[in-house]
Structure formats: C-alpha cells, structure tokens
Short mmCIF file of C-alpha atoms in Angstrom, two decimals:
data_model
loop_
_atom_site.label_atom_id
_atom_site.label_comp_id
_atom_site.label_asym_id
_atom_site.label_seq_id
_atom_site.Cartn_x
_atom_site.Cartn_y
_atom_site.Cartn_z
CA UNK E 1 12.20 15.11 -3.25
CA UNK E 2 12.56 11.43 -1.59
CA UNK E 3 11.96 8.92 -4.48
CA UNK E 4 9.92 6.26 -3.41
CA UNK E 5 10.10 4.63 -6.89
CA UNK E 6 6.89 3.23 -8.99
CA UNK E 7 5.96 0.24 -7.29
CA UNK E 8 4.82 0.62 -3.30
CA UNK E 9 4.07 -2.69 -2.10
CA UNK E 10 1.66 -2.55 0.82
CA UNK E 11 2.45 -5.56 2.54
CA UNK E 12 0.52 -8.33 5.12
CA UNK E 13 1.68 -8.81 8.48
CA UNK E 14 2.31 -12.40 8.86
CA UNK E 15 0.69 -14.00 12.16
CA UNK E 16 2.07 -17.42 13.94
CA UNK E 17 -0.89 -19.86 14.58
CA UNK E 18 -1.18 -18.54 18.05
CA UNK E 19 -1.92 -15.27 16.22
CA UNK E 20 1.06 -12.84 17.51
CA UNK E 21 3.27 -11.51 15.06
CA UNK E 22 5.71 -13.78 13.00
CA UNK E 23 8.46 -10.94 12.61
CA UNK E 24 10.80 -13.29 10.88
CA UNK E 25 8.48 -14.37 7.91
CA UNK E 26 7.87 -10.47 8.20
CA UNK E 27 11.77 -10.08 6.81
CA UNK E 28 11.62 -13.10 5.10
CA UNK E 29 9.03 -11.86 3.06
CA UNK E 30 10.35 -7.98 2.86
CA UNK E 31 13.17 -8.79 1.20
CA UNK E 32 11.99 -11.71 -1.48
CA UNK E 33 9.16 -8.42 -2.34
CA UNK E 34 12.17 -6.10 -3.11
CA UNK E 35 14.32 -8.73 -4.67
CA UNK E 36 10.67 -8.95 -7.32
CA UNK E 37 9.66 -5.41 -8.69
CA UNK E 38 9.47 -3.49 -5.04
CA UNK E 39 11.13 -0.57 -4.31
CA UNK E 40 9.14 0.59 -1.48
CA UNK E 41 7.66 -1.91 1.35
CA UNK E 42 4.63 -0.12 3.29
CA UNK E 43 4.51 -1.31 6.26
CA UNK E 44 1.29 -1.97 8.22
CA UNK E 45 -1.17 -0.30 6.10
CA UNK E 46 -4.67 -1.46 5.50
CA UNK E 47 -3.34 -5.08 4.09
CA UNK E 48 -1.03 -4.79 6.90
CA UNK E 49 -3.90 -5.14 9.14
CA UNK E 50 -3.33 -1.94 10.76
CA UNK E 51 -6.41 -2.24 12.70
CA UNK E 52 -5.49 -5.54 14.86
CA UNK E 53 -2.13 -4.64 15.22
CA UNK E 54 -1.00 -2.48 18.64
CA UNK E 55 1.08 0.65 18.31
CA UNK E 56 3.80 -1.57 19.71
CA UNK E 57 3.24 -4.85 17.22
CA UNK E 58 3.56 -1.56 14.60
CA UNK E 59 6.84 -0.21 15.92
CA UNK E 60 8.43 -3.64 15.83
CA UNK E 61 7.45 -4.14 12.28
CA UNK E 62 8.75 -0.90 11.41
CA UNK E 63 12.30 -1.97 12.85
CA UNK E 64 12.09 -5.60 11.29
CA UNK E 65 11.32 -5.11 8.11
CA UNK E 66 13.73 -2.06 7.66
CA UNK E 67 16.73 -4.21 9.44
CA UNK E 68 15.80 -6.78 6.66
CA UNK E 69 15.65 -4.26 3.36
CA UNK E 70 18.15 -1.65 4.61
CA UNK E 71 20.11 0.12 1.67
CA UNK E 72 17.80 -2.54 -0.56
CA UNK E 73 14.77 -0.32 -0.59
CA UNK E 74 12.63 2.49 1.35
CA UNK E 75 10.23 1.95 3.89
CA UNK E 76 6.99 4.02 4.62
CA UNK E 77 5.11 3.44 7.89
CA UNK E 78 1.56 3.49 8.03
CA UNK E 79 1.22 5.84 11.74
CA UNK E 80 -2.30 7.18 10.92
CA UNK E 81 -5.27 7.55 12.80
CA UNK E 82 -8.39 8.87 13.31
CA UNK E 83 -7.13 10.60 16.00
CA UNK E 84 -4.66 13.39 14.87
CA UNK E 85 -2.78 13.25 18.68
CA UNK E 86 -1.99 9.43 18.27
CA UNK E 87 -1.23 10.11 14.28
CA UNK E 88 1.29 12.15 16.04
CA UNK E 89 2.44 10.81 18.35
CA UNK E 90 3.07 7.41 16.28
CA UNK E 91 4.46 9.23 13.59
CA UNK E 92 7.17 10.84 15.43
CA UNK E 93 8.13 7.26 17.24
CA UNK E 94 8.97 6.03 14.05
CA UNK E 95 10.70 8.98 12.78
CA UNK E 96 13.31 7.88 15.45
CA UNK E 97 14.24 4.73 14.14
CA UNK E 98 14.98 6.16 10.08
CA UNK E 99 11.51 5.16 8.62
CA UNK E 100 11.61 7.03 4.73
CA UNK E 101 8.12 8.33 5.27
CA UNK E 102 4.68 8.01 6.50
CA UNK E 103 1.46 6.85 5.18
CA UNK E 104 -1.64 8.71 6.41
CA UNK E 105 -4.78 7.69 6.19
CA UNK E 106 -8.37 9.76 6.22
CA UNK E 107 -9.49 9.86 10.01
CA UNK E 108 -12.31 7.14 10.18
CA UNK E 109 -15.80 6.55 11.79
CA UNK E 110 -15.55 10.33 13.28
CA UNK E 111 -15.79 11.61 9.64
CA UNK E 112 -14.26 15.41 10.02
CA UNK E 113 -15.31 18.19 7.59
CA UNK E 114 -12.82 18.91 5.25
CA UNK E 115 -11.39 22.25 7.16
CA UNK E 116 -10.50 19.06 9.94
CA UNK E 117 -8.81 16.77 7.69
CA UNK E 118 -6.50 19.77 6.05
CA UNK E 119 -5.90 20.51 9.99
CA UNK E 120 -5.28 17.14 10.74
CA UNK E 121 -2.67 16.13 8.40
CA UNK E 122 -1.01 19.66 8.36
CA UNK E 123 -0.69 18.97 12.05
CA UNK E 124 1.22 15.87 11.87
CA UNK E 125 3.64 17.45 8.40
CA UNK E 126 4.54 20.02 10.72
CA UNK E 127 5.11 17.34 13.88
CA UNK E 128 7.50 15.42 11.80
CA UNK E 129 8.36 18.07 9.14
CA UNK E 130 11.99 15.85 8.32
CA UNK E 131 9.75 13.22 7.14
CA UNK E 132 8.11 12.86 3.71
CA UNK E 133 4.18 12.50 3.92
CA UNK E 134 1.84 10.54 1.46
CA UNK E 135 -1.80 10.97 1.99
CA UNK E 136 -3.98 8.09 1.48
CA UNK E 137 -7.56 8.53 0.54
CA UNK E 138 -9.98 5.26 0.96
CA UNK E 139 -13.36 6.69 1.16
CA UNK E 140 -14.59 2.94 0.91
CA UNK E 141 -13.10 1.90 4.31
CA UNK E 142 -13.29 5.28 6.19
CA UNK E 143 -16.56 7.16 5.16
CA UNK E 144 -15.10 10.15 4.22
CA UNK E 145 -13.52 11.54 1.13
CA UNK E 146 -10.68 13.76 0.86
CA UNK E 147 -11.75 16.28 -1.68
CA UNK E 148 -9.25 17.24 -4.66
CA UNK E 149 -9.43 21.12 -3.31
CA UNK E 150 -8.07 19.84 0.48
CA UNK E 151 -5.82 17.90 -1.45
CA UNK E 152 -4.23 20.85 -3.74
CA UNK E 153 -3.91 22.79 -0.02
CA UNK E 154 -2.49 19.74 1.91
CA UNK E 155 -0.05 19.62 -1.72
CA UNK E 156 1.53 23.33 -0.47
CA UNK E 157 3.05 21.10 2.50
CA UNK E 158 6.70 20.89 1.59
CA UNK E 159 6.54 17.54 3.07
CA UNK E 160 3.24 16.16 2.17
CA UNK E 161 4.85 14.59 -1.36
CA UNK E 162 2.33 12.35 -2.81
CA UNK E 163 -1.30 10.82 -2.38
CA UNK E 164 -2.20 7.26 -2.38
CA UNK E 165 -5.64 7.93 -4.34
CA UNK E 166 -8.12 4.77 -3.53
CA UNK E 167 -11.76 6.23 -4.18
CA UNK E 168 -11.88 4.39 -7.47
CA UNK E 169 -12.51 8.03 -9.34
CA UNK E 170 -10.79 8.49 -12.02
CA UNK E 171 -12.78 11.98 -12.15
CA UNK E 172 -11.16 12.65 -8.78
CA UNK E 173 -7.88 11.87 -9.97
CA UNK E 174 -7.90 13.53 -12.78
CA UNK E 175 -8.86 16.77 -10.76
CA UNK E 176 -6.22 16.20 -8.24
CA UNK E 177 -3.67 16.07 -11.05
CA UNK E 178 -5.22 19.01 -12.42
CA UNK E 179 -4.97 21.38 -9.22
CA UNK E 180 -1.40 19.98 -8.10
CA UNK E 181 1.78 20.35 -8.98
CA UNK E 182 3.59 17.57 -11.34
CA UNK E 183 6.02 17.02 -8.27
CA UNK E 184 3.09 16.13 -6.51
CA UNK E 185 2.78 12.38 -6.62
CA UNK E 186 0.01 10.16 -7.09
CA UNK E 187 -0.31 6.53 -6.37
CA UNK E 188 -3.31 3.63 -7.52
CA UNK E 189 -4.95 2.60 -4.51
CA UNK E 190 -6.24 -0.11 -6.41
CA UNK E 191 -4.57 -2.79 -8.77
CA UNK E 192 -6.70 -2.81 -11.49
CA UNK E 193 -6.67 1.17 -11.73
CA UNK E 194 -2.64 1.61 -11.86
CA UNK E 195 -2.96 1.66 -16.05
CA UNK E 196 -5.85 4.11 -16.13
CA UNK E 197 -4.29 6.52 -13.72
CA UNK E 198 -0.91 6.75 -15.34
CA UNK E 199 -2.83 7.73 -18.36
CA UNK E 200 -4.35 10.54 -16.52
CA UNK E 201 -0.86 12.25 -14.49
CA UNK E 202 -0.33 9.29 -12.01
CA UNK E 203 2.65 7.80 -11.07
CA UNK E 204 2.93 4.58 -9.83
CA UNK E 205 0.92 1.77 -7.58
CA UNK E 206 0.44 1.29 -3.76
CA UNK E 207 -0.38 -2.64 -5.08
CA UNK E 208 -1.32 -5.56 -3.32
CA UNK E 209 -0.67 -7.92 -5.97
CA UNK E 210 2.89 -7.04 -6.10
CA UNK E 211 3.45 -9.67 -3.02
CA UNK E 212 2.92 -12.12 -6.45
CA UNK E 213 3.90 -10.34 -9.76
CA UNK E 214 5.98 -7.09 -8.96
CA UNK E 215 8.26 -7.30 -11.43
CA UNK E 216 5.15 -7.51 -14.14
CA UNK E 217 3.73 -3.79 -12.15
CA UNK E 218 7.29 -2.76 -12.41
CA UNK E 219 7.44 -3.15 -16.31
CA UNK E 220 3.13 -2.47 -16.99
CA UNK E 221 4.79 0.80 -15.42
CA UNK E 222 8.00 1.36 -17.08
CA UNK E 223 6.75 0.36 -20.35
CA UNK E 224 3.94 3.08 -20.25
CA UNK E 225 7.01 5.41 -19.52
CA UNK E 226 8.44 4.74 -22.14
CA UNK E 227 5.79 5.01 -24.35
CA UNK E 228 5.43 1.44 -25.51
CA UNK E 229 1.80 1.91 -24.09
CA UNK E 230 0.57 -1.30 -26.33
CA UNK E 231 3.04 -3.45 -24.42
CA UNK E 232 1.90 -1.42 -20.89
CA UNK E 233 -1.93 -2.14 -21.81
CA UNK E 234 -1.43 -6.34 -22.85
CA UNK E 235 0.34 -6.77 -19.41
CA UNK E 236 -2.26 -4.88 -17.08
CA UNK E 237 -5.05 -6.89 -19.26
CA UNK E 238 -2.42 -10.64 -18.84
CA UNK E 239 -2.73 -9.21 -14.86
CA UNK E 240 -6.12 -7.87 -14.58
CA UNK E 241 -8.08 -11.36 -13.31
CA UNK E 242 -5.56 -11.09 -10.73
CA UNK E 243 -6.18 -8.08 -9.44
CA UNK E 244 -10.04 -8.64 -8.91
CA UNK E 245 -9.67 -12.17 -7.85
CA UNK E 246 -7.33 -10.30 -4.71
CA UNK E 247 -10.65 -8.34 -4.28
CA UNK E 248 -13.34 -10.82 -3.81
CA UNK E 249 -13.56 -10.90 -0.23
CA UNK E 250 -11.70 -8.62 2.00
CA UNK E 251 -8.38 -7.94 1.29
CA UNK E 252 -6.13 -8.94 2.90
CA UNK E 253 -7.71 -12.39 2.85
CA UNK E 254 -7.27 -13.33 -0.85
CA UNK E 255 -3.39 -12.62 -0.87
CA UNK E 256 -3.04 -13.83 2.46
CA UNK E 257 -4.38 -17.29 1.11
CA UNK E 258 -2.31 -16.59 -1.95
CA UNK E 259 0.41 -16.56 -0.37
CA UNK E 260 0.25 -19.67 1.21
CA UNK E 261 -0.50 -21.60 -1.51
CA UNK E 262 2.86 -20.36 -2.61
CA UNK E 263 4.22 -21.83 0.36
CA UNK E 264 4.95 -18.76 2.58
CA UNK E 265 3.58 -19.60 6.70
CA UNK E 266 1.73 -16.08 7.01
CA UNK E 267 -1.10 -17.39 8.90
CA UNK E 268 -4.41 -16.04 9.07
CA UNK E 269 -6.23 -12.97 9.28
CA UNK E 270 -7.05 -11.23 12.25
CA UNK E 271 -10.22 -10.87 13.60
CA UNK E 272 -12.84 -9.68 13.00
CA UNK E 273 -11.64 -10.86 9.44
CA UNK E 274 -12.00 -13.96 9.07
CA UNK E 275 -11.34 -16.92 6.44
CA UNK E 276 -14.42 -19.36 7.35
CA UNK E 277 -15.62 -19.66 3.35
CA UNK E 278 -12.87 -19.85 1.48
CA UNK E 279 -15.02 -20.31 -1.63
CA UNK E 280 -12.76 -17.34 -3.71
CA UNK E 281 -10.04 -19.96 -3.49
CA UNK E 282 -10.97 -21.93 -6.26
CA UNK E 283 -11.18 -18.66 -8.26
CA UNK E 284 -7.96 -17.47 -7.29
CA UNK E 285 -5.81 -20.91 -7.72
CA UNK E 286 -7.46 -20.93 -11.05
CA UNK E 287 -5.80 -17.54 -11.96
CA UNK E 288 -2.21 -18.03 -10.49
CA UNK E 289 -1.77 -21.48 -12.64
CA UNK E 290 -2.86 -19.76 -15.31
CA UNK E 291 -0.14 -17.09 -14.48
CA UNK E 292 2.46 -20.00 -13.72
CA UNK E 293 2.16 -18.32 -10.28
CA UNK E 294 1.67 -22.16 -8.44
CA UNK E 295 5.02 -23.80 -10.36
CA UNK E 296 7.91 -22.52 -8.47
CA UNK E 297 9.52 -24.43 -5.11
CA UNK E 298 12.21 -21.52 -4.37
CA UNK E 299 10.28 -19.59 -2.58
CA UNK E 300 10.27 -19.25 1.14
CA UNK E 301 8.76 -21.07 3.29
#
C-alpha cells in the first residue's frame, strides 16, 4: 500500500498580482510545508482553487511542486471532475509525469445517484489502475453525498486506498470504518474533526491549517498513536481557535490572508472569491499571536 503518511496538506495556489500563477512561491512554499509536519502536499484541491485554475495551470503545478519536494515527500493531484471523461482524462496526464496519487472529488452540480458515482470513480481506478486513489467526499461544496455503502464497494478497488471524509459526520465515519477494511484509509476533511475521527478508526488529516502549524497536527496525531491521548486532546484544544478562525469565510481566504501576514506573496483569491471584507482578519491575527504564529522573520517571502 503507498503510504501517504498522517498529515496531507492541501495546499493554496499562489497568484501574482496580475492573477496568473506564481509557480515559484508555489515551490517555495511546497517545500517550507514538508520541511514543518507535511508528508504529503495535495496539490490543487479545493484550497488549491481547483475551480479557477485550467487543466493546464493544474498540470504545471503538478510538475512544480513535485520538482521542488522530490524524494522529500509524496504528491497527490487533485484531477477530479464532475465529468468522469475529463476526471480521466486529467488523471491519466498526470500519471505521466510520477504524481503518487489522485484526489477525487464527488461529481458536482449534476448530482449522480449513487449507482453513478460507484461508476464514476471505478471508471477512472481502472483508467489509471498504477495509481493509488483517495476519494474525497464534501457534500457541503458539491450537493451530493457519497454514502458509506458506495464507499465499502468503491473500498474493493485495489487502488482506491483511502477517503478524504469532509461531511462533518462523525456517524458517517464511523459507518465507513465499520463496513471497510482497516487498510482502508480515512482522512479529516476538516481541521477541527482530525481528533474525533482518529478516535473513531481514522487515520490522519487532509488539513488546511498545516500551511501554519504542521508539525503541532503531526504530533496531536502521533501522540494519539501512541496512546498519550491526554497530550493528543490539550494540543487539538491549544489548535482548535485556529481551525475555525480558517473557516469563517471561505476557505481558502482565511489562510490565504494568513499567510501573508506571515510574509509569504500568495496573492489573492480568485474570483468569484473574493477578499472585499476582510473583517475575519482581526479574528484571525488575534489567534496566530496568541499561537506565536506572527513572531518569526525566517520565513519566505
């Protein structure tokens, strides 16, 4: 089985002020992340901006950031889409350049049954059948859930490893642990749910916040391993205003905004998101002093 490690770090696409892709922060910033608690960069995924970003921007980013990481740590490729031929098509493009694996995200806006999404991402396993597969379930972003039965089917894959489970159930992850197979990964979705689901069978994070305190996820993580689960549950609590003040507007706004209060030139959003009240900022600068996240001048800029 590939080991993607505990802590996934699904990282923003930094933008030059004319808005096109600034591939060089991109590698900047891809290697400071696994030099800090990462050992897997996912690469544009939903704070990537996946949306805005052109199959091509995608590919480039693929090659960049794995060019700046390589031996360092794996990289997984976010190539879904709502439509399985493109999912496809995508997926096998990067296959070519020695991605790790793929993320895949539920089809959006065209909402399939759930006979269509087992189709769907059984169609692209068996496209790229080399290449390991982790699901990613967002029901909040793509109006459709992927049920814990289509899950334990999609799980009988040899290639479809792991899920990135963001419904913010803990119900539905408990029943996905329950009908799969302890190989069968699962991943948070969401910061502030990483402690809960390791207590119910998960594994590790797909985190946002890790662009700021991955080494803290890494050892929250390894701690709980290890059974010091005291020590696990003070550092999600030290870390927990974090992770909701990353979730007051949009992601990837806050951390975006995070970041460059840190220093690092990511630019902007894209639109349609858009920074023009900037109102969580006050909130969030308030949390990183208080994490002595705002005191160091090493970092990149």
């Amino acid at each position: 089985m590939t080991e993607f490690g505990r802590v996934l770090t699904a990282m923003i696409t930094p933008f030059k002020e004319d808005g096109s892709v600034n591939y060089a922060v991109a590698e900047e910033l891809a290697a400071h992340l696994v030099a800090n608690g990462t050992n897997t960069l996912v690469v544009c995924g939903t704070t990537g901006e996946s949306p805005t970003l052109t199959w091509s921007e995608e590919h480039d980013l693929f090659q960049a950031v794995q060019n700046a990481v390589a031996g360092k740590a794996k990289i997984v490729a976010g190539t879904g889409s709502n439509s399985t031929h493109e999912a496809v098509t995508a997926t096998q493009k990067a296959s070519k350049i020695g991605i790790d694996g793929t993320l895949q995200v539920v089809p959006y806006y065209n909402k399939p049954p759930q006979a269509g999404l087992y189709q769907h991402f059984k169609a692209i396993a068996e496209a790229s059948s080399e290449l390991p597969m982790i699901l990613y379930n967002i029901p909040g972003r793509t109006g459709q859930n992927l049920l814990p039965e289509t899950v334990a089917r999609l799980a009988e894959i040899p290639n479809i490893i792991a899920i990135k489970e963001a419904s913010g159930n803990l119900d539905q992850a408990s029943e996905v642990r329950r009908l799969t197979p302890p190989e069968f990964l699962i991943y948070s979705g969401d910061d502030s749910l990483t402690m809960p689901l390791l207590s119910v069978g998960g594994y590790g994070v797909v985190s946002v916040a890790s662009h700021l305190v991955g080494s803290q996820i890494q050892q929250m993580i390894q701690d709980f391993e290890q059974g010091k689960v005291q020590a696990a549950v003070q550092m999600h609590l030290q870390l927990f205003p974090l992770f909701k003040a990353l979730f007051t507007v949009t992601n990837p706004i806050p951390v975006k905004a995070a970041l460059r209060l840190q220093g690092w030139q990511v630019g902007s959003t894209r639109l349609p998101l858009t920074e023009e009240s900037t109102s969580y900022e006050t909130r969030l600068k308030t949390v990183m002093a208080n994490l002595g996240l705002l005191e160091t001048e090493s970092l990149k800029a």
